[in-house]
Short mmCIF file of C-alpha atoms and ligand atoms in Angstrom, two decimals:
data_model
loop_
_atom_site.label_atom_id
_atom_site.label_comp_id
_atom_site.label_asym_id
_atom_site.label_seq_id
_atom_site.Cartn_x
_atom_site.Cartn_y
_atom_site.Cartn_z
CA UNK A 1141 1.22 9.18 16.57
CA UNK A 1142 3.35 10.09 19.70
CA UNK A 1143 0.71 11.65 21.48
CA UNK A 1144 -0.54 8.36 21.21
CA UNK A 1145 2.50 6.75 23.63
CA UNK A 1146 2.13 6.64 27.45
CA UNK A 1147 5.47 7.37 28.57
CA UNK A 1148 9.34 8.96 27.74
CA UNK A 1149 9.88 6.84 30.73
CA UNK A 1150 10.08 3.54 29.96
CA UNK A 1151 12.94 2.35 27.44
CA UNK A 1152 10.30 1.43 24.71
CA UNK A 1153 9.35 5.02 25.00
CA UNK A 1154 12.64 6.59 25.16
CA UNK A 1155 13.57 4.29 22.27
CA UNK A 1156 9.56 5.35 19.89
CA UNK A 1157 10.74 9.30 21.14
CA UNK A 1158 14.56 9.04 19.71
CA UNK A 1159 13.71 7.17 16.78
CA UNK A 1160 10.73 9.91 16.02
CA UNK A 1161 13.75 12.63 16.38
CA UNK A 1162 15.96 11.28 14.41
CA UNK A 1163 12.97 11.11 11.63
CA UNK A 1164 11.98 14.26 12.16
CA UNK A 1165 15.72 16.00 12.04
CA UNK A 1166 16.40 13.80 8.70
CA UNK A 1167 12.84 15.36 7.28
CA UNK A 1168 13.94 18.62 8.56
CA UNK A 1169 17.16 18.48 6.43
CA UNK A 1170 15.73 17.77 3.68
CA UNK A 1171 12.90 19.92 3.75
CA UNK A 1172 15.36 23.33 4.71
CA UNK A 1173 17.25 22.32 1.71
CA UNK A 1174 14.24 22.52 -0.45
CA UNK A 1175 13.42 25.83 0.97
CA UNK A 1176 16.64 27.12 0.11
CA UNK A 1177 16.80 25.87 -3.28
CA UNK A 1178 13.43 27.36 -3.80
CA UNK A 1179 14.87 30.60 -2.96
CA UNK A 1180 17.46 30.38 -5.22
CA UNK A 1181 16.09 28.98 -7.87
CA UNK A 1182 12.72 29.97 -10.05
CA UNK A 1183 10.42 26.47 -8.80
CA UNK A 1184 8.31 27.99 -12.12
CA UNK A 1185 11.19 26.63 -14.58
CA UNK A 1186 11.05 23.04 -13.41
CA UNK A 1187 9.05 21.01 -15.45
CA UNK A 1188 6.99 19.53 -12.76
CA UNK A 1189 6.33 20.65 -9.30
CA UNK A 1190 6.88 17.72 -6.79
CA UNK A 1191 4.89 17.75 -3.46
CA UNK A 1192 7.05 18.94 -1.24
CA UNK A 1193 7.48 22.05 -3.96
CA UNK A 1194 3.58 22.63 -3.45
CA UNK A 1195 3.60 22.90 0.49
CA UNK A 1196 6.49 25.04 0.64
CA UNK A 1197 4.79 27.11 -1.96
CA UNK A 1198 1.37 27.21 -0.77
CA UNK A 1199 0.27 30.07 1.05
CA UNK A 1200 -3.34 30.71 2.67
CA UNK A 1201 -5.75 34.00 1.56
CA UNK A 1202 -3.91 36.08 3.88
CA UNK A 1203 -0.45 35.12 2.12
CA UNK A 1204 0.53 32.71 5.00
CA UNK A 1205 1.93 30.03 3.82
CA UNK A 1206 2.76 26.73 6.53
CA UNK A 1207 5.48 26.36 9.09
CA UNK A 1208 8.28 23.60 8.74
CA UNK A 1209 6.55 21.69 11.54
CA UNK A 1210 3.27 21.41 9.32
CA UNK A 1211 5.22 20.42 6.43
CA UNK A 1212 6.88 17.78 8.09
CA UNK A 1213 3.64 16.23 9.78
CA UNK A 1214 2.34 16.05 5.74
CA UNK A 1215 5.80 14.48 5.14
CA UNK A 1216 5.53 12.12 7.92
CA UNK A 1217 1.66 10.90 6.66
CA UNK A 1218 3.12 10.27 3.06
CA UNK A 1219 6.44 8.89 4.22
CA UNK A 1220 4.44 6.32 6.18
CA UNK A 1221 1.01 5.94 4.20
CA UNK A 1222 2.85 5.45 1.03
CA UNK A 1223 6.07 3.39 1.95
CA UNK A 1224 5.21 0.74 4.50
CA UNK A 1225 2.09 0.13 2.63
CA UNK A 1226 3.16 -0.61 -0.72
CA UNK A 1227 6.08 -2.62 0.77
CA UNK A 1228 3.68 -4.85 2.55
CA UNK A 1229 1.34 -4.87 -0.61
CA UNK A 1230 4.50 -6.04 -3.02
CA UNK A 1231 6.21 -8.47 -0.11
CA UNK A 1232 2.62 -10.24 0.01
CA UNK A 1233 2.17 -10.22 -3.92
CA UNK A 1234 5.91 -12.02 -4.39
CA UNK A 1235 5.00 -14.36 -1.92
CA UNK A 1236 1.42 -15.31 -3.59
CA UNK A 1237 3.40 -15.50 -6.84
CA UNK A 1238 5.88 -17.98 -5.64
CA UNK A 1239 2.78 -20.05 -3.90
CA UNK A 1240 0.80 -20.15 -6.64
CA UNK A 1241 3.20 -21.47 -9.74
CA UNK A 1242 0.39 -21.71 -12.10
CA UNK A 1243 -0.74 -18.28 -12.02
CA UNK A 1244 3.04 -17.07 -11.97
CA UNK A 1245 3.15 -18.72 -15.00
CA UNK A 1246 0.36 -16.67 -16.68
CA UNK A 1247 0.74 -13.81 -15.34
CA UNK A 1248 4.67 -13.71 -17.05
CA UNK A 1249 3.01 -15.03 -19.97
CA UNK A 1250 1.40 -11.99 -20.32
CA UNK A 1251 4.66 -9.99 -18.97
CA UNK A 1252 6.80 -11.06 -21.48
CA UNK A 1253 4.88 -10.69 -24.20
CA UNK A 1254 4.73 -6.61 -23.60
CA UNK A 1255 8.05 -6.71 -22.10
CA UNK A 1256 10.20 -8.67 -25.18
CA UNK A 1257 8.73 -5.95 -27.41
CA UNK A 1258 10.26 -3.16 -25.71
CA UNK A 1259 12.97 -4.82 -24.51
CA UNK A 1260 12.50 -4.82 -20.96
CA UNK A 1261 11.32 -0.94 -20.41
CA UNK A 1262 7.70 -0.20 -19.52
CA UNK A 1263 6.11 2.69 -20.70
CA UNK A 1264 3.14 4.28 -18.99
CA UNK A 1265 0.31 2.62 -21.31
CA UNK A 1266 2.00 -0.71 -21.10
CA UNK A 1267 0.68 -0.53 -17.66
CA UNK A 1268 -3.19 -1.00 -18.37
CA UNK A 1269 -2.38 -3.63 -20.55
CA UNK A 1270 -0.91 -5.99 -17.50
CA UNK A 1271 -4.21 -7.30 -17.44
CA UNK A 1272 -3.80 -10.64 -14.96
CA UNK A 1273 -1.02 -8.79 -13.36
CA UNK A 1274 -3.65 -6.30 -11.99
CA UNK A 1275 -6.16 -9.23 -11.19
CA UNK A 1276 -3.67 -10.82 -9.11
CA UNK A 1277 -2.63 -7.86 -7.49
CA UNK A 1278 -6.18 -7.44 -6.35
CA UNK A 1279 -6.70 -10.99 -5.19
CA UNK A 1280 -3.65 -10.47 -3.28
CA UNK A 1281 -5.00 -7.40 -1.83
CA UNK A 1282 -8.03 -9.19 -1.48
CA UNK A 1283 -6.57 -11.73 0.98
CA UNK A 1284 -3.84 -9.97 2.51
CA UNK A 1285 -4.93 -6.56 2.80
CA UNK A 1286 -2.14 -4.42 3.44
CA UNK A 1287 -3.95 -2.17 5.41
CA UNK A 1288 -6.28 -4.79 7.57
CA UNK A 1289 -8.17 -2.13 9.33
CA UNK A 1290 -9.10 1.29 9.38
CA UNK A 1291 -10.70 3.77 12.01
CA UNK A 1292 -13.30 6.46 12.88
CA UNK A 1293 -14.37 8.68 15.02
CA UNK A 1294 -18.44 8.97 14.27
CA UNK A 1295 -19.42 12.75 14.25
CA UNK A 1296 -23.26 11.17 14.55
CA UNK A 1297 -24.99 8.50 16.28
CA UNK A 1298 -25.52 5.41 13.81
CA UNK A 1299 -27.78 2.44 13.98
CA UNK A 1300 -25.90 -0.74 12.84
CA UNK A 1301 -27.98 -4.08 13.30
CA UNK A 1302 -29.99 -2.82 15.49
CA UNK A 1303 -27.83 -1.34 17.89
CA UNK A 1304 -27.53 2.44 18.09
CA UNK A 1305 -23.74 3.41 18.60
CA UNK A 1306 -23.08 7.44 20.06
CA UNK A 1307 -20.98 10.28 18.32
CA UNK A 1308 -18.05 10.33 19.72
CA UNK A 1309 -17.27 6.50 19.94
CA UNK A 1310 -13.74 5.20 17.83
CA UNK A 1311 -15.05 2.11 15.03
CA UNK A 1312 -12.57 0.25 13.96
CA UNK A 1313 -13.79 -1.29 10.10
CA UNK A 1314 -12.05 -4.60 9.95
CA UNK A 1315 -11.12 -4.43 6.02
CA UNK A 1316 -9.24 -8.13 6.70
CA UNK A 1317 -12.51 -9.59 8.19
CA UNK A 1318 -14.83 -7.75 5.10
CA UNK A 1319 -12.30 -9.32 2.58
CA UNK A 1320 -12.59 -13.04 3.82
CA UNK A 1321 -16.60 -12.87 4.64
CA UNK A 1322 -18.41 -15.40 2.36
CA UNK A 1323 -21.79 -13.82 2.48
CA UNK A 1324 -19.54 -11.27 0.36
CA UNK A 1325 -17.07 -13.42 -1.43
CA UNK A 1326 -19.42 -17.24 -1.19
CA UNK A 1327 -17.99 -20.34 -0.09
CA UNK A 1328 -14.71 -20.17 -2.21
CA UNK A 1329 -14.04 -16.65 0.42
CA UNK A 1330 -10.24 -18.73 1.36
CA UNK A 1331 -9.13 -19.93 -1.99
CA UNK A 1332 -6.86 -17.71 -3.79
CA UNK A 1333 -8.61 -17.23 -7.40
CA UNK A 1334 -7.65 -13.74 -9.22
CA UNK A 1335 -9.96 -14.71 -11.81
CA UNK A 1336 -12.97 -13.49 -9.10
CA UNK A 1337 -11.64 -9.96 -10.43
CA UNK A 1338 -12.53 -9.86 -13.74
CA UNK A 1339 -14.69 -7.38 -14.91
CA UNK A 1340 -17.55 -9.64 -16.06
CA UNK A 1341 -17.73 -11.13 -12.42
CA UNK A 1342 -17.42 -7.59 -10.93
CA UNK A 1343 -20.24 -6.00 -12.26
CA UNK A 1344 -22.93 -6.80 -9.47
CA UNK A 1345 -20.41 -6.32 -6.80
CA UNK A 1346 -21.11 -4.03 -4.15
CA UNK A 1347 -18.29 -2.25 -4.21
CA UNK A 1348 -17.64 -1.30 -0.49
CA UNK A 1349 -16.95 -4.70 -0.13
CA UNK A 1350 -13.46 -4.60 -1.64
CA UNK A 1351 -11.58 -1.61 -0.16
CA UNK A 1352 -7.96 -2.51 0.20
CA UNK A 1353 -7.56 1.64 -0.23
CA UNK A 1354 -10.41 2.44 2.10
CA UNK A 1355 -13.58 4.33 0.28
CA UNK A 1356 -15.28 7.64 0.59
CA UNK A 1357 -14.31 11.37 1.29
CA UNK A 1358 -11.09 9.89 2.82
CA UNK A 1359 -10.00 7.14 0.93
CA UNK A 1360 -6.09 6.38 -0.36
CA UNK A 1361 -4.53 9.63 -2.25
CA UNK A 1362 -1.89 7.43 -3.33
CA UNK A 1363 -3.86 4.67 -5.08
CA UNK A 1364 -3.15 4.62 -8.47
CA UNK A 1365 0.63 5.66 -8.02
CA UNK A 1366 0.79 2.64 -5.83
CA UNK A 1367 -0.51 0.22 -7.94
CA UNK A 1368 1.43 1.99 -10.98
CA UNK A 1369 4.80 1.40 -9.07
CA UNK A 1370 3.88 -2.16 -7.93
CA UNK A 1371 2.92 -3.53 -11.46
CA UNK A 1372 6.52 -1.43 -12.82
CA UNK A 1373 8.53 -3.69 -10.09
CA UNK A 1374 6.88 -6.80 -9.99
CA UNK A 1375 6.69 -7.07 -14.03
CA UNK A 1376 9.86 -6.44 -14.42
CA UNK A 1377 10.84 -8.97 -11.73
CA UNK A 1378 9.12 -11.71 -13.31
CA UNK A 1379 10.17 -11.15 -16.06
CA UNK A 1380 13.36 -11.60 -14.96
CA UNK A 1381 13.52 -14.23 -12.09
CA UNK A 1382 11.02 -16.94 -10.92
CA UNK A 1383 9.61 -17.08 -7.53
CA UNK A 1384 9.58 -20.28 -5.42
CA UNK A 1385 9.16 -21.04 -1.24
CA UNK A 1386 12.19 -22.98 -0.55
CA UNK A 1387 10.93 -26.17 0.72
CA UNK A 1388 11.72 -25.34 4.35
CA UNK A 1389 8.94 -22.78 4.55
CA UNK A 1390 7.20 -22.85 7.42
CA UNK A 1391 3.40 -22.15 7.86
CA UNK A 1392 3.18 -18.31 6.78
CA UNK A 1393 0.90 -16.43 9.41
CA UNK A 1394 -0.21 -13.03 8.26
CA UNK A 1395 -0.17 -11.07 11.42
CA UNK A 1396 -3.07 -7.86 11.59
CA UNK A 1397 -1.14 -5.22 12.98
CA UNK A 1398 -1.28 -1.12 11.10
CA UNK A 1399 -0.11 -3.02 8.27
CA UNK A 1400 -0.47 -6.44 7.19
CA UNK A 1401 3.18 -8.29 8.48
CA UNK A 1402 3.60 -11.64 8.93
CA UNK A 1403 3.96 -13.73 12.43
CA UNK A 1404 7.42 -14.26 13.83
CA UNK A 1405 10.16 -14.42 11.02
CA UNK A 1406 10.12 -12.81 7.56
CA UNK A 1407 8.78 -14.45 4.66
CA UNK A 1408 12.07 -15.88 2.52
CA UNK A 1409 11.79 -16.26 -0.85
CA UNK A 1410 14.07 -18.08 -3.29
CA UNK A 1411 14.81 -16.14 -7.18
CA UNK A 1412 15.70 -18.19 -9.61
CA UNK A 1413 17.56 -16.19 -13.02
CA UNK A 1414 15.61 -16.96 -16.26
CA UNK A 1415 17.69 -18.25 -18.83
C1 HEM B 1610 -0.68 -0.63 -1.74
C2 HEM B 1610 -0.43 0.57 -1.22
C3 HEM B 1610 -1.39 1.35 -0.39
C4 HEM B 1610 -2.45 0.93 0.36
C5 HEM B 1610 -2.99 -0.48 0.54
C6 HEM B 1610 -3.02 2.10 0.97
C7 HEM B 1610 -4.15 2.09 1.78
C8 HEM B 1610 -4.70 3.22 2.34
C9 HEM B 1610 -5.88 3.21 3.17
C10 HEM B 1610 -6.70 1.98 3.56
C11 HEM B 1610 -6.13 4.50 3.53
C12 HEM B 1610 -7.30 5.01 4.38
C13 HEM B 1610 -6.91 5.09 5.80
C14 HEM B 1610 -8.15 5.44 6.59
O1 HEM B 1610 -9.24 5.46 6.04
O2 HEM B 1610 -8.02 5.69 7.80
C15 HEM B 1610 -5.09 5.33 2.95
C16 HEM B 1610 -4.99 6.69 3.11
C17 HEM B 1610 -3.97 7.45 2.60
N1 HEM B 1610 -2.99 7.04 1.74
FE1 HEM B 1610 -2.71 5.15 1.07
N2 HEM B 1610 -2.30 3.21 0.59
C18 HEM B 1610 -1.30 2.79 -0.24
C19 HEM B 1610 -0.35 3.59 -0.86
C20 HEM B 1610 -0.24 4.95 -0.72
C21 HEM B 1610 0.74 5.78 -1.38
C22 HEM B 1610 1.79 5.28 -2.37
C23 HEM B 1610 0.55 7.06 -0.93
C24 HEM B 1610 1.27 8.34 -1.26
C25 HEM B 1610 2.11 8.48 -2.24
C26 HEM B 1610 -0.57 7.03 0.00
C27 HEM B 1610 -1.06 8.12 0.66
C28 HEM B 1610 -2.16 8.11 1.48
C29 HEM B 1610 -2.63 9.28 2.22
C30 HEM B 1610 -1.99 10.68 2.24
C31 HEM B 1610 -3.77 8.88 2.90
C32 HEM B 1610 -4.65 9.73 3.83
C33 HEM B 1610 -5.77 10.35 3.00
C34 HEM B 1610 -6.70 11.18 3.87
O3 HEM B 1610 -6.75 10.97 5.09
O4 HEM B 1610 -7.40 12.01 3.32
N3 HEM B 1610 -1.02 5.74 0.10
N4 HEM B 1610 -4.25 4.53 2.23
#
């Protein structure tokens, strides 16, 4: 990422290279504590190894295991592949929620009915049975994909419609552009309809059409813990609030940038207590 910058020179650049220190020395911090703690501690005893346990333990053939600077460039891709991203892919879900009443309806329909059983706590299999909650998570995803576009570098020369393109050349997949393209989704491609997602409907679907987490050899890691923390949060939200634009809203333009963010000022939502 910051070899990717022009210039320390300018005061955006002396701004991206301070801000990039200060992440790294807080990452730094926390990752020396680790290392002490492992140290000092047996890591064996805990019950489960985190992450951040694994790279400090891992060690190559030869017994080498990886410098703090590797570490923290791992930290740095899950810091930033995992956070930003599901923030973008819950902000966007609250806001379809709150634009879409009917389905908010349903979709707590379904919430409360798991959620008044166990009194408000969800358990791990409770999660598979959020059944609309997952279809309108993917519609969402569908037509605000938090990650709008991907890249690669082709290793070989490939002939796409005709045209040849050379090794070596940077494609950028447009995953915003694949999600709204009717001769994929048909003429309905801009309406917002969760119901597209059910499995009956899916079965003929080709499914490199719908990548929200990218597909192949180097698709999302983080996938299912994503969508597991996203349907925790927002069932438990509606469950306990409605949604609703206040009427003020102005015209909300989803702005393609790394990750999906929206033109000019934030979305604002109102949340209403359930009685
Ligand atoms: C809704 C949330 C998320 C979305 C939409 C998302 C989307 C993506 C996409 C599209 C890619 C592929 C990038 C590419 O092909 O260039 C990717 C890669 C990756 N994601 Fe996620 N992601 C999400 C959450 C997470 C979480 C929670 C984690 C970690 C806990 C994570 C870790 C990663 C990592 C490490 C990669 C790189 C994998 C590799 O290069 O082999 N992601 N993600």
């Amino acid at each position: 990422m910051e070899q990717e910058m022009e210039s320390k020179h300018t005061s955006d650049g002396a701004e991206f290279y301070q801000l990039c220190d200060y992440v790294h020395r807080e990452a730094d911090c926390i990752i020396n504590r680790r290392k002490k703690e492992l140290l000092t501690g047996n890591p064996l005893k805990k019950k489960h190894l985190d992450f951040l346990d694994i790279l400090l333990m891992a060690k190559d053939e030869n017994g080498i295991g990886l410098t703090t600077k590797e570490i923290r460039a791992e930290v740095d891709t899950f810091m930033l592949a995992g956070h930003d991203t599901t923030g973008a892919a819950i902000s966007w879900t609250m806001y379809a929620l709150a634009k879409y009443p009917e389905y908010q309806e349903k979709v707590r329909n379904e919430v409360d009915a798991i959620l008044e059983d166990t009194g408000g706590a969800l358990e791990w299999e409770d999660l598979s049975k959020l059944q609309l909650l997952t279809l309108f998570m993917k519609e969402t995803m569908r037509l605000y994909a938090p990650v709008p576009f991907i890249s690669r570098c082709l290793d070989d020369d490939v002939v796409i419609d005709g045209k040849k393109v050379l090794a070596g050349v940077n494609v950028r997949l447009c995953i915003w552009a694949m999600h709204r393209h009717p001769d994929i989704w048909g003429e309905d491609v801009e309406e917002f309809k969760p119901e597209r997602f059910h499995p009956d409907k899916m079965k003929d679907f080709d499914s490199f059409g719908y990548i929200p987490f990218s597909a192949g050899p180097r698709n999302c890691i983080g996938q299912n813990f994503a969508l597991a923390e996203e349907k925790v949060l927002l069932a438990r939200l509606l469950h306990k609030y409605e949604l609703s634009l206040p009427d003020d809203t102005p015209e909300i333009i989803p702005s393609v940038r790394l990750v999906l963010k929206v033109e000019g000022d934030d979305i604002k939502l109102r949340l209403r207590i359930r009685k």
